[in-house]
């Protein structure tokens, strides 16, 4: 089951809760999708 949480503040992709687990991160009060979170981790733009 997946539920929409909101939009990624970086790329506007939809961020979901999948089977009770948040699929992304919250950074400085913003929702970040897994793809953007990975780019942030490695310092990519």
Short mmCIF file of C-alpha atoms in Angstrom, two decimals:
data_model
loop_
_atom_site.label_atom_id
_atom_site.label_comp_id
_atom_site.label_asym_id
_atom_site.label_seq_id
_atom_site.Cartn_x
_atom_site.Cartn_y
_atom_site.Cartn_z
CA UNK A 1 0.00 0.00 0.00
CA UNK A 2 1.31 3.47 -0.76
CA UNK A 3 0.00 6.84 0.30
CA UNK A 4 1.00 10.24 -1.02
CA UNK A 5 2.84 12.36 1.55
CA UNK A 6 3.59 15.40 -0.63
CA UNK A 7 5.99 16.71 -3.28
CA UNK A 8 9.78 16.79 -3.22
CA UNK A 9 10.95 20.34 -2.59
CA UNK A 10 13.85 19.84 -5.02
CA UNK A 11 12.33 18.18 -8.11
CA UNK A 12 8.55 18.16 -7.46
CA UNK A 13 8.29 14.32 -7.61
CA UNK A 14 5.59 12.79 -5.44
CA UNK A 15 6.89 11.43 -2.12
CA UNK A 16 5.09 8.36 -0.74
CA UNK A 17 4.64 6.36 2.42
CA UNK A 18 5.02 2.71 1.36
CA UNK A 19 3.64 0.02 3.66
CA UNK A 20 4.00 2.33 6.66
CA UNK A 21 7.54 3.48 5.84
CA UNK A 22 8.39 7.01 4.70
CA UNK A 23 10.02 6.78 1.25
CA UNK A 24 12.34 9.79 1.33
CA UNK A 25 13.78 12.13 3.93
CA UNK A 26 12.80 15.29 5.73
CA UNK A 27 15.60 17.85 5.65
CA UNK A 28 15.30 21.26 7.31
CA UNK A 29 11.51 20.88 7.29
CA UNK A 30 11.34 19.98 3.58
CA UNK A 31 10.33 16.70 1.93
CA UNK A 32 13.06 15.21 -0.25
CA UNK A 33 12.54 12.21 -2.57
CA UNK A 34 15.02 9.30 -2.46
CA UNK A 35 16.68 10.34 -5.76
CA UNK A 36 17.35 13.90 -4.58
CA UNK A 37 18.44 12.63 -1.14
CA UNK A 38 21.05 10.44 -2.82
CA UNK A 39 22.32 13.35 -4.92
CA UNK A 40 22.54 15.51 -1.80
CA UNK A 41 24.50 12.78 0.01
CA UNK A 42 27.13 12.71 -2.73
CA UNK A 43 27.21 16.49 -3.21
CA UNK A 44 25.81 16.45 -6.74
CA UNK A 45 23.64 19.26 -8.06
#
